[in-house]
PDB file of C-alpha atoms in Angstrom:
ATOM      1  CA  SER B   1     133.621   5.893  -5.370  1.00 54.00           C
ATOM      2  CA  LEU B   2     129.803   6.329  -4.810  1.00 53.00           C
ATOM      3  CA  ALA B   3     129.351   7.201  -8.525  1.00 64.00           C
ATOM      4  CA  SER B   4     129.377   2.844  -9.506  1.00 69.00           C
ATOM      5  CA  ALA B   5     128.264   2.558  -5.767  1.00 67.00           C
ATOM      6  CA  THR B   6     125.251   0.665  -5.221  1.00 69.00           C
ATOM      7  CA  PRO B   7     122.026   3.026  -3.988  1.00 59.00           C
ATOM      8  CA  ASP B   8     122.220   1.524  -0.696  1.00 61.00           C
ATOM      9  CA  GLU B   9     125.903   2.317  -0.615  1.00 64.00           C
ATOM     10  CA  VAL B  10     124.986   5.488  -1.090  1.00 53.00           C
ATOM     11  CA  ILE B  11     122.055   5.633   1.420  1.00 49.00           C
ATOM     12  CA  SER B  12     124.525   4.180   4.325  1.00 55.00           C
ATOM     13  CA  ALA B  13     128.016   6.846   2.497  1.00 53.00           C
ATOM     14  CA  PHE B  14     125.236  10.151   3.642  1.00 49.00           C
ATOM     15  CA  LEU B  15     123.516   8.669   6.807  1.00 47.00           C
ATOM     16  CA  LEU B  16     120.121   8.953   5.063  1.00 47.00           C
ATOM     17  CA  THR B  17     116.666   7.042   5.947  1.00 48.00           C
ATOM     18  CA  GLU B  18     113.883   6.293   3.919  1.00 47.00           C
ATOM     19  CA  GLY B  19     111.714   8.558   4.927  1.00 48.00           C
ATOM     20  CA  SER B  20     114.006  11.343   3.840  1.00 49.00           C
ATOM     21  CA  LEU B  21     114.297  10.119   0.391  1.00 50.00           C
ATOM     22  CA  ALA B  22     109.859   9.304   0.720  1.00 57.00           C
ATOM     23  CA  PRO B  23     107.852  12.106  -0.969  1.00 67.00           C
ATOM     24  CA  HIS B  24     104.686  12.433   0.678  1.00 73.00           C
ATOM     25  CA  LEU B  25     101.604  11.385  -0.922  1.00 80.00           C
ATOM     26  CA  ALA B  26     100.216  14.899  -0.073  1.00 76.00           C
ATOM     27  CA  GLN B  27     103.289  16.121  -2.148  1.00 78.00           C
ATOM     28  CA  ILE B  28     102.083  13.856  -5.400  1.00 76.00           C
ATOM     29  CA  VAL B  29      98.784  15.707  -5.087  1.00 76.00           C
ATOM     30  CA  SER B  30      99.981  19.412  -4.766  1.00 75.00           C
ATOM     31  CA  GLU B  31     102.481  18.694  -7.402  1.00 74.00           C
ATOM     32  CA  LYS B  32      99.648  17.561  -9.170  1.00 70.00           C
ATOM     33  CA  LYS B  33     101.029  14.113 -10.681  1.00 68.00           C
ATOM     34  CA  ARG B  34      99.248  11.602 -12.345  1.00 65.00           C
ATOM     35  CA  VAL B  35      98.241   8.630 -10.768  1.00 77.00           C
ATOM     36  CA  LEU B  36      96.818   5.496 -13.024  1.00 84.00           C
ATOM     37  CA  GLU B  37      93.092   4.499 -10.326  1.00 90.00           C
ATOM     38  CA  ARG B  38      94.619   0.501 -10.408  1.00 90.00           C
ATOM     39  CA  LEU B  39      97.870   2.223  -8.900  1.00 88.00           C
ATOM     40  CA  VAL B  40      95.663   4.145  -6.754  1.00 91.00           C
ATOM     41  CA  PHE B  41      93.630   1.084  -5.188  1.00 94.00           C
ATOM     42  CA  THR B  42      96.853  -0.604  -5.015  1.00 92.00           C
ATOM     43  CA  TRP B  43      98.655   1.832  -2.549  1.00 91.00           C
ATOM     44  CA  ALA B  44      95.725   1.695  -0.732  1.00 94.00           C
ATOM     45  CA  ALA B  45      95.300  -2.198  -0.338  1.00 95.00           C
ATOM     46  CA  GLU B  46      98.876  -2.088   0.976  1.00 93.00           C
ATOM     47  CA  ILE B  47      97.675   0.926   3.566  1.00 93.00           C
ATOM     48  CA  ALA B  48      94.533  -1.445   4.663  1.00 95.00           C
ATOM     49  CA  ASP B  49      96.814  -4.339   5.326  1.00 94.00           C
ATOM     50  CA  ALA B  50      99.130  -2.460   7.425  1.00 91.00           C
ATOM     51  CA  VAL B  51      96.356  -0.876   9.365  1.00 92.00           C
ATOM     52  CA  GLN B  52      94.535  -4.378   9.538  1.00 93.00           C
ATOM     53  CA  THR B  53      97.312  -5.802  11.561  1.00 91.00           C
ATOM     54  CA  ALA B  54      97.473  -2.848  13.632  1.00 88.00           C
ATOM     55  CA  HIS B  55      94.063  -3.486  14.642  1.00 89.00           C
ATOM     56  CA  HIS B  56      94.534  -6.840  15.352  1.00 87.00           C
ATOM     57  CA  ALA B  57      96.725  -6.310  18.025  1.00 85.00           C
ATOM     58  CA  GLY B  58      93.660  -3.053  19.638  1.00 83.00           C
ATOM     59  CA  ILE B  59      96.283  -0.252  17.470  1.00 83.00           C
ATOM     60  CA  ALA B  60      94.289   2.274  15.667  1.00 85.00           C
ATOM     61  CA  HIS B  61      96.041   4.690  13.524  1.00 87.00           C
ATOM     62  CA  GLY B  62      93.814   8.134  14.335  1.00 85.00           C
ATOM     63  CA  GLY B  63      95.354  10.305  11.552  1.00 86.00           C
ATOM     64  CA  ILE B  64      95.048   8.258   8.515  1.00 92.00           C
ATOM     65  CA  ASP B  65      95.746  11.559   6.094  1.00 90.00           C
ATOM     66  CA  ASP B  66      97.888  12.129   2.744  1.00 87.00           C
ATOM     67  CA  SER B  67     100.739  13.809   5.269  1.00 86.00           C
ATOM     68  CA  THR B  68     101.200  10.243   6.686  1.00 88.00           C
ATOM     69  CA  VAL B  69     101.248   8.242   3.959  1.00 87.00           C
ATOM     70  CA  MET B  70     105.080   7.944   2.189  1.00 84.00           C
ATOM     71  CA  LEU B  71     106.378   6.256  -1.044  1.00 81.00           C
ATOM     72  CA  ASP B  72     109.842   4.871  -0.178  1.00 75.00           C
ATOM     73  CA  ARG B  73     112.310   4.443  -3.362  1.00 70.00           C
ATOM     74  CA  HIS B  74     111.213   0.878  -4.526  1.00 73.00           C
ATOM     75  CA  GLY B  75     107.643   2.484  -4.372  1.00 75.00           C
ATOM     76  CA  VAL B  76     106.182   1.120  -1.017  1.00 79.00           C
ATOM     77  CA  MET B  77     104.387   2.309   0.818  1.00 83.00           C
ATOM     78  CA  ILE B  78     105.077   4.221   4.500  1.00 84.00           C
ATOM     79  CA  LEU B  79     102.730   4.863   7.110  1.00 87.00           C
ATOM     80  CA  ARG B  80     103.622   7.199  10.087  1.00 83.00           C
ATOM     81  CA  GLY B  81     101.968   8.458  12.788  1.00 79.00           C
ATOM     82  CA  MET B  82     100.621   5.206  14.029  1.00 74.00           C
ATOM     83  CA  GLY B  83      98.546   5.187  17.899  1.00 63.00           C
ATOM     84  CA  LEU B  84      97.363   8.820  17.392  1.00 59.00           C
ATOM     85  CA  ALA B  85      93.525   8.172  18.510  1.00 56.00           C
ATOM     86  CA  ASP B  86      93.649   8.285  22.370  1.00 57.00           C
ATOM     87  CA  ARG B  87      89.595   6.795  23.185  1.00 56.00           C
ATOM     88  CA  GLU B  88      89.621   8.660  26.533  1.00 60.00           C
ATOM     89  CA  ASP B  89      90.744  11.862  25.271  1.00 62.00           C
ATOM     90  CA  PRO B  90      88.482  12.898  21.759  1.00 61.00           C
ATOM     91  CA  SER B  91      89.164  16.505  21.301  1.00 70.00           C
ATOM     92  CA  LEU B  92      90.389  17.585  18.000  1.00 77.00           C
ATOM     93  CA  ASP B  93      92.191  20.560  19.076  1.00 76.00           C
ATOM     94  CA  GLY B  94      95.446  19.171  18.368  1.00 75.00           C
ATOM     95  CA  PHE B  95      94.818  19.182  14.584  1.00 81.00           C
ATOM     96  CA  THR B  96      95.682  21.120  11.949  1.00 86.00           C
ATOM     97  CA  THR B  97      92.778  21.883   9.473  1.00 89.00           C
ATOM     98  CA  GLU B  98      94.034  20.162   6.296  1.00 89.00           C
ATOM     99  CA  GLN B  99      94.105  17.026   9.265  1.00 88.00           C
ATOM    100  CA  LEU B 100      91.022  17.508  10.096  1.00 92.00           C
ATOM    101  CA  LYS B 101      90.061  16.471   6.466  1.00 94.00           C
ATOM    102  CA  SER B 102      90.176  13.067   6.283  1.00 93.00           C
ATOM    103  CA  ILE B 103      88.517  12.770  10.021  1.00 92.00           C
ATOM    104  CA  ALA B 104      85.403  10.502  10.350  1.00 93.00           C
ATOM    105  CA  PRO B 105      81.780  12.522  11.136  1.00 93.00           C
ATOM    106  CA  GLU B 106      81.749  10.530  14.189  1.00 90.00           C
ATOM    107  CA  ARG B 107      85.055  11.365  15.700  1.00 87.00           C
ATOM    108  CA  ILE B 108      83.461  15.053  15.307  1.00 88.00           C
ATOM    109  CA  ALA B 109      80.440  14.178  17.053  1.00 86.00           C
ATOM    110  CA  VAL B 110      82.067  12.410  20.217  1.00 80.00           C
ATOM    111  CA  ALA B 111      84.527  15.684  20.550  1.00 79.00           C
ATOM    112  CA  ALA B 112      81.938  18.448  20.434  1.00 74.00           C
ATOM    113  CA  ASP B 113      79.757  16.472  22.945  1.00 71.00           C
ATOM    114  CA  GLY B 114      83.750  15.649  25.103  1.00 66.00           C
ATOM    115  CA  ASP B 115      82.610  11.516  24.679  1.00 66.00           C
ATOM    116  CA  PRO B 116      84.976   8.787  24.891  1.00 61.00           C
ATOM    117  CA  LEU B 117      84.884   7.465  21.588  1.00 61.00           C
ATOM    118  CA  ARG B 118      83.424   3.905  21.467  1.00 62.00           C
ATOM    119  CA  PRO B 119      85.445   0.546  20.866  1.00 59.00           C
ATOM    120  CA  GLU B 120      83.360  -0.138  17.900  1.00 54.00           C
ATOM    121  CA  HIS B 121      83.718   3.130  15.920  1.00 57.00           C
ATOM    122  CA  THR B 122      87.955   3.063  16.568  1.00 76.00           C
ATOM    123  CA  PRO B 123      88.438   0.978  13.659  1.00 87.00           C
ATOM    124  CA  VAL B 124      85.878   2.041  11.260  1.00 93.00           C
ATOM    125  CA  THR B 125      87.320   5.877  11.391  1.00 92.00           C
ATOM    126  CA  ASP B 126      90.706   4.780  10.321  1.00 94.00           C
ATOM    127  CA  ILE B 127      88.661   2.765   7.546  1.00 96.00           C
ATOM    128  CA  TRP B 128      86.837   6.318   6.459  1.00 97.00           C
ATOM    129  CA  SER B 129      90.057   8.056   6.883  1.00 95.00           C
ATOM    130  CA  LEU B 130      91.723   5.868   4.277  1.00 96.00           C
ATOM    131  CA  GLY B 131      88.907   6.416   1.822  1.00 97.00           C
ATOM    132  CA  VAL B 132      89.825   9.904   2.056  1.00 96.00           C
ATOM    133  CA  VAL B 133      92.862   9.543   1.253  1.00 94.00           C
ATOM    134  CA  VAL B 134      91.762   7.661  -2.151  1.00 95.00           C
ATOM    135  CA  TYR B 135      89.466  10.025  -2.440  1.00 95.00           C
ATOM    136  CA  THR B 136      92.045  12.833  -2.187  1.00 92.00           C
ATOM    137  CA  LEU B 137      94.530  10.714  -5.156  1.00 90.00           C
ATOM    138  CA  LEU B 138      91.502  10.575  -7.794  1.00 92.00           C
ATOM    139  CA  THR B 139      90.204  13.585  -7.130  1.00 91.00           C
ATOM    140  CA  GLY B 140      93.526  15.761  -6.642  1.00 89.00           C
ATOM    141  CA  ARG B 141      90.861  17.848  -3.980  1.00 91.00           C
ATOM    142  CA  ALA B 142      89.900  17.018  -0.157  1.00 93.00           C
ATOM    143  CA  PRO B 143      85.828  15.188  -0.275  1.00 95.00           C
ATOM    144  CA  PHE B 144      85.516  18.318   1.855  1.00 96.00           C
ATOM    145  CA  GLU B 145      87.307  21.731   2.121  1.00 93.00           C
ATOM    146  CA  GLY B 146      87.123  25.243   3.526  1.00 92.00           C
ATOM    147  CA  HIS B 147      88.115  27.214   7.182  1.00 92.00           C
ATOM    148  CA  ARG B 148      87.852  24.597  10.356  1.00 91.00           C
ATOM    149  CA  SER B 149      84.381  24.749  11.238  1.00 91.00           C
ATOM    150  CA  ALA B 150      82.785  25.149   8.193  1.00 94.00           C
ATOM    151  CA  LEU B 151      84.916  22.050   7.375  1.00 94.00           C
ATOM    152  CA  LEU B 152      84.116  20.390  10.197  1.00 93.00           C
ATOM    153  CA  ARG B 153      80.022  21.102   9.969  1.00 94.00           C
ATOM    154  CA  ASP B 154      80.213  19.623   6.625  1.00 95.00           C
ATOM    155  CA  ILE B 155      81.893  16.729   7.490  1.00 95.00           C
ATOM    156  CA  ALA B 156      79.518  16.020  10.769  1.00 92.00           C
ATOM    157  CA  THR B 157      76.563  16.766   8.034  1.00 93.00           C
ATOM    158  CA  ARG B 158      77.034  16.312   4.407  1.00 94.00           C
ATOM    159  CA  ASP B 159      77.588  13.740   1.901  1.00 94.00           C
ATOM    160  CA  ALA B 160      80.659  14.064  -0.259  1.00 95.00           C
ATOM    161  CA  SER B 161      80.120  14.795  -4.232  1.00 95.00           C
ATOM    162  CA  THR B 162      81.250  11.000  -5.994  1.00 96.00           C
ATOM    163  CA  PRO B 163      84.878  10.904  -7.136  1.00 94.00           C
ATOM    164  CA  SER B 164      83.625  11.240 -10.763  1.00 93.00           C
ATOM    165  CA  GLU B 165      81.209  14.134  -9.856  1.00 94.00           C
ATOM    166  CA  ILE B 166      83.936  15.821  -9.539  1.00 92.00           C
ATOM    167  CA  ALA B 167      87.032  14.389 -11.887  1.00 90.00           C
ATOM    168  CA  SER B 168      85.664  13.411 -15.478  1.00 86.00           C
ATOM    169  CA  GLY B 169      86.631  10.043 -16.879  1.00 87.00           C
ATOM    170  CA  LEU B 170      86.884   7.893 -13.293  1.00 91.00           C
ATOM    171  CA  SER B 171      85.558   4.292 -13.353  1.00 91.00           C
ATOM    172  CA  ASP B 172      82.506   3.131 -10.882  1.00 93.00           C
ATOM    173  CA  GLU B 173      84.919   1.248  -9.251  1.00 94.00           C
ATOM    174  CA  ALA B 174      86.961   4.582  -7.851  1.00 94.00           C
ATOM    175  CA  ASP B 175      82.661   5.809  -6.623  1.00 96.00           C
ATOM    176  CA  GLU B 176      82.445   2.298  -4.839  1.00 96.00           C
ATOM    177  CA  ALA B 177      85.738   2.261  -3.338  1.00 96.00           C
ATOM    178  CA  CYS B 178      85.247   6.298  -1.805  1.00 97.00           C
ATOM    179  CA  GLY B 179      81.786   5.081  -0.551  1.00 96.00           C
ATOM    180  CA  ALA B 180      81.531   1.785   1.131  1.00 97.00           C
ATOM    181  CA  ALA B 181      85.026   3.733   3.241  1.00 97.00           C
ATOM    182  CA  MET B 182      83.048   7.124   3.566  1.00 97.00           C
ATOM    183  CA  ALA B 183      79.494   6.595   4.671  1.00 95.00           C
ATOM    184  CA  ARG B 184      78.764   8.833   7.884  1.00 91.00           C
ATOM    185  CA  ASP B 185      77.179   6.182   9.196  1.00 92.00           C
ATOM    186  CA  PRO B 186      80.088   4.128  10.753  1.00 92.00           C
ATOM    187  CA  SER B 187      77.904   0.845  10.869  1.00 92.00           C
ATOM    188  CA  ALA B 188      77.270   1.351   6.792  1.00 94.00           C
ATOM    189  CA  ARG B 189      81.183   1.356   5.720  1.00 95.00           C
ATOM    190  CA  VAL B 190      83.427  -1.613   5.225  1.00 96.00           C
ATOM    191  CA  GLN B 191      83.983  -3.106   9.013  1.00 92.00           C
ATOM    192  CA  SER B 192      87.101  -3.904   8.587  1.00 96.00           C
ATOM    193  CA  MET B 193      90.467  -3.210   6.800  1.00 96.00           C
ATOM    194  CA  ALA B 194      90.924  -6.755   5.898  1.00 96.00           C
ATOM    195  CA  GLU B 195      87.576  -6.210   3.790  1.00 97.00           C
ATOM    196  CA  TYR B 196      88.348  -2.631   2.231  1.00 97.00           C
ATOM    197  CA  ALA B 197      92.278  -4.147   1.151  1.00 97.00           C
ATOM    198  CA  GLU B 198      90.191  -6.901  -0.691  1.00 96.00           C
ATOM    199  CA  MET B 199      87.683  -5.073  -1.853  1.00 96.00           C
ATOM    200  CA  LEU B 200      90.408  -2.229  -3.681  1.00 96.00           C
ATOM    201  CA  ARG B 201      92.530  -5.498  -4.467  1.00 95.00           C
ATOM    202  CA  ALA B 202      89.578  -6.441  -6.891  1.00 94.00           C
ATOM    203  CA  ALA B 203      89.024  -2.946  -8.239  1.00 93.00           C
ATOM    204  CA  ALA B 204      92.603  -2.729  -9.491  1.00 91.00           C
ATOM    205  CA  SER B 205      92.305  -6.642 -11.037  1.00 85.00           C
ATOM    206  CA  PRO B 206      92.666  -6.727 -14.379  1.00 74.00           C
ATOM    207  CA  ASP B 207      88.730  -7.487 -14.743  1.00 73.00           C
ATOM    208  CA  ALA B 208      87.712  -4.130 -13.505  1.00 67.00           C
ATOM    209  CA  GLY B 209      87.310  -0.350 -14.586  1.00 55.00           C
ATOM    210  CA  GLY B 210      90.414   0.651 -12.304  1.00 51.00           C
ATOM    211  CA  LYS B 211      92.656  -1.500 -14.547  1.00 46.00           C
ATOM    212  CA  ARG B 212      91.859   1.300 -17.516  1.00 51.00           C
ATOM    213  CA  LYS B 213      94.494   4.271 -17.790  1.00 44.00           C
ATOM    214  CA  LYS B 214      93.085   6.866 -15.771  1.00 47.00           C
ATOM    215  CA  GLY B 215      95.127   9.742 -14.399  1.00 46.00           C
ATOM    216  CA  LEU B 216      94.588  11.496 -11.173  1.00 46.00           C
ATOM    217  CA  PHE B 217      93.117  14.574 -12.906  1.00 41.00           C
ATOM    218  CA  GLY B 218      91.164  11.879 -15.299  1.00 40.00           C
ATOM    219  CA  ARG B 219      91.922  10.338 -18.157  1.00 40.00           C
ATOM    220  CA  LYS B 220      95.643  10.028 -19.206  1.00 41.00           C
ATOM    221  CA  SER B 221      96.591  11.738 -22.631  1.00 34.00           C
TER     222      SER B 221
END
């Protein structure tokens, strides 16, 4: 009877959840799946919308990376792990090296000092992390890599290469979308997820370079 069943009936029959069928973005990157530039921008804008709603409620995510973002079977983004940021406990001891790749420089600074994360920094740390996700999907690698101590040092002290320096064939909009979110000075970043979502959707529009067919590792063949 399942042969003629609807997808929802199959899911119900096997007691599956949306999460069990959803690939993480990390899996897409690791398998070198090709993703059009405009689709990367569209996905990121959906995530930005969701996080903006949380920010309005005074909740920060604190751990956005390509392992906390999933695609459901309809192609809708699923963001997991909301509320990982603890303003009173800025320690990064519980983060894996992979998770640290998307941590903002100011979080590294307060973790080193042992001071609480300032409220004005909390939303823009999420913006940095989403910028890292965009960068990773566009280029196939995180902007900063290496062992834990070297990784934290580089995030705290270095500017990342632009996406177009890492992967050929990317548009100016790709560099701008990452640069707006990943300025090391928090005050120099785009200041809200709503503003970032608007920027990302503009980059994905027919008039923008992101509409051209670019793959995750360069131009689609």
